XYZ file of C-alpha atoms in Angstrom:
160
model
C -87.371 38.772 78.338
C -87.253 35.449 76.581
C -90.539 34.060 75.308
C -89.150 30.536 74.952
C -88.132 30.497 78.620
C -91.593 31.723 79.607
C -93.132 28.988 77.465
C -90.941 26.417 79.237
C -92.112 27.752 82.609
C -95.754 27.421 81.533
C -95.158 23.862 80.336
C -93.373 22.909 83.581
C -96.218 24.348 85.684
C -98.842 22.566 83.581
C -96.959 19.262 83.873
C -96.908 19.684 87.641
C -100.632 20.542 87.691
C -101.387 17.495 85.530
C -99.473 15.167 87.855
C -101.380 16.525 90.841
C -104.726 16.153 89.055
C -103.919 12.584 87.970
C -102.864 11.701 91.517
C -106.083 13.194 92.910
C -108.151 11.263 90.349
C -106.395 8.005 91.222
C -106.869 8.578 94.950
C -110.580 9.308 94.458
C -110.924 6.222 92.229
C -109.256 4.018 94.841
C -111.598 5.413 97.491
C -114.621 4.814 95.273
C -113.695 1.202 94.576
C -112.348 0.228 97.996
C -114.236 -2.700 99.545
C -114.914 -0.759 102.747
C -116.865 1.821 100.763
C -119.396 -0.566 99.241
C -122.827 0.793 100.091
C -124.584 -1.167 102.822
C -127.865 0.711 102.403
C -129.363 3.487 100.294
C -128.061 6.151 102.679
C -124.448 5.001 102.453
C -123.159 7.199 99.618
C -119.429 7.528 100.309
C -118.474 5.300 97.371
C -120.859 7.121 95.028
C -119.543 10.520 96.104
C -115.958 9.357 95.624
C -116.796 8.135 92.110
C -118.218 11.575 91.230
C -115.051 13.144 92.580
C -112.884 10.720 90.594
C -114.782 11.586 87.409
C -114.334 15.305 88.013
C -110.634 14.930 88.737
C -110.161 12.811 85.613
C -111.864 15.516 83.521
C -109.650 18.157 85.101
C -106.543 16.097 84.290
C -107.738 15.672 80.686
C -108.289 19.428 80.320
C -104.806 20.157 81.663
C -103.358 17.488 79.348
C -104.987 19.213 76.345
C -103.750 22.641 77.438
C -100.266 21.197 77.891
C -100.338 19.716 74.387
C -101.413 23.094 72.962
C -98.552 24.869 74.739
C -96.025 22.288 73.548
C -97.218 22.775 69.950
C -97.064 26.578 70.167
C -94.382 27.942 67.868
C -93.069 31.145 69.388
C -92.156 33.570 66.612
C -90.832 37.101 66.467
C -93.479 39.813 66.259
C -94.676 40.405 62.701
C -96.182 43.896 62.276
C -98.067 42.652 59.206
C -100.049 40.192 61.353
C -100.149 42.183 64.568
C -100.315 40.501 67.962
C -100.759 36.723 67.697
C -100.403 33.733 70.025
C -96.946 33.663 71.550
C -96.630 37.450 71.735
C -95.017 39.069 74.746
C -96.830 42.362 75.273
C -96.129 45.339 77.498
C -99.098 47.578 78.287
C -99.288 50.943 79.999
C -102.302 52.545 81.652
C -103.063 56.281 81.895
C -100.846 56.570 85.003
C -97.925 54.882 83.181
C -98.205 51.695 85.262
C -96.797 48.901 83.140
C -97.815 45.290 82.917
C -96.342 42.465 80.905
C -98.486 39.759 79.284
C -97.777 36.548 77.415
C -100.603 35.644 75.036
C -100.821 31.879 74.629
C -103.319 29.062 74.190
C -106.295 29.059 76.557
C -106.286 27.233 79.858
C -102.997 28.388 81.355
C -103.788 31.593 83.192
C -100.913 32.094 85.622
C -98.297 34.564 86.756
C -94.625 33.943 86.035
C -91.427 35.701 87.050
C -88.585 36.537 84.697
C -85.810 39.109 85.004
C -87.413 40.452 88.181
C -90.708 41.192 86.426
C -94.109 39.586 86.692
C -95.594 38.237 83.479
C -99.319 37.424 83.362
C -100.183 34.578 80.990
C -103.531 35.047 79.263
C -105.428 33.317 76.484
C -107.234 34.645 73.414
C -110.638 33.843 74.920
C -110.083 36.268 77.796
C -111.541 39.741 77.178
C -108.092 41.372 77.158
C -106.511 38.601 75.073
C -109.293 38.811 72.505
C -108.999 42.604 72.228
C -105.199 42.395 71.734
C -105.280 40.043 68.738
C -104.097 41.789 65.586
C -103.123 45.026 67.362
C -99.862 46.945 66.906
C -97.498 48.954 69.111
C -99.149 52.294 69.860
C -102.700 50.919 69.603
C -105.032 51.254 72.542
C -107.387 48.650 73.972
C -110.314 49.200 76.271
C -110.765 46.852 79.193
C -114.115 46.837 80.973
C -113.778 46.100 84.675
C -116.276 46.036 87.518
C -114.758 49.314 88.710
C -115.145 50.948 85.284
C -113.361 51.180 81.967
C -109.574 51.085 81.698
C -107.711 52.292 78.622
C -104.402 50.526 77.964
C -101.753 51.400 75.396
C -99.591 48.751 73.754
C -96.048 49.956 74.465
C -93.988 46.996 73.248
C -94.536 43.648 71.564
C -91.957 40.915 71.310
């Protein structure tokens, strides 16, 4: 798998999400400021509600914009055993039944699933419980993941 290609997929998806959020914010703003939505009495709140929506959509677009900037600045390096797992690492985990999962550890705010070479790659951030527990680990180390259904022990099989 190629980490740079995965990073490009994340960036493309975030750019698409940002465009949608900006469009939604603009639509809500236009609704809030349209002359037909000027309140005629204290019970006429359509314009006010649209302005709240516009504010929320603008904040969402700003958050996506920041996440996008962080992903564009991420320098994807080869795994350094001296440092252990860091941002940009491509990690393969195995559970006790030898079910494998592939993760890409990147900046926060871009949790998504990607496809590459016929495999699913889950993008996670360092603030997630699993992402946090992986930082600094090596191949062969184990991490414990607490789930609602119990505790899951995962072994780090490969890091790229």
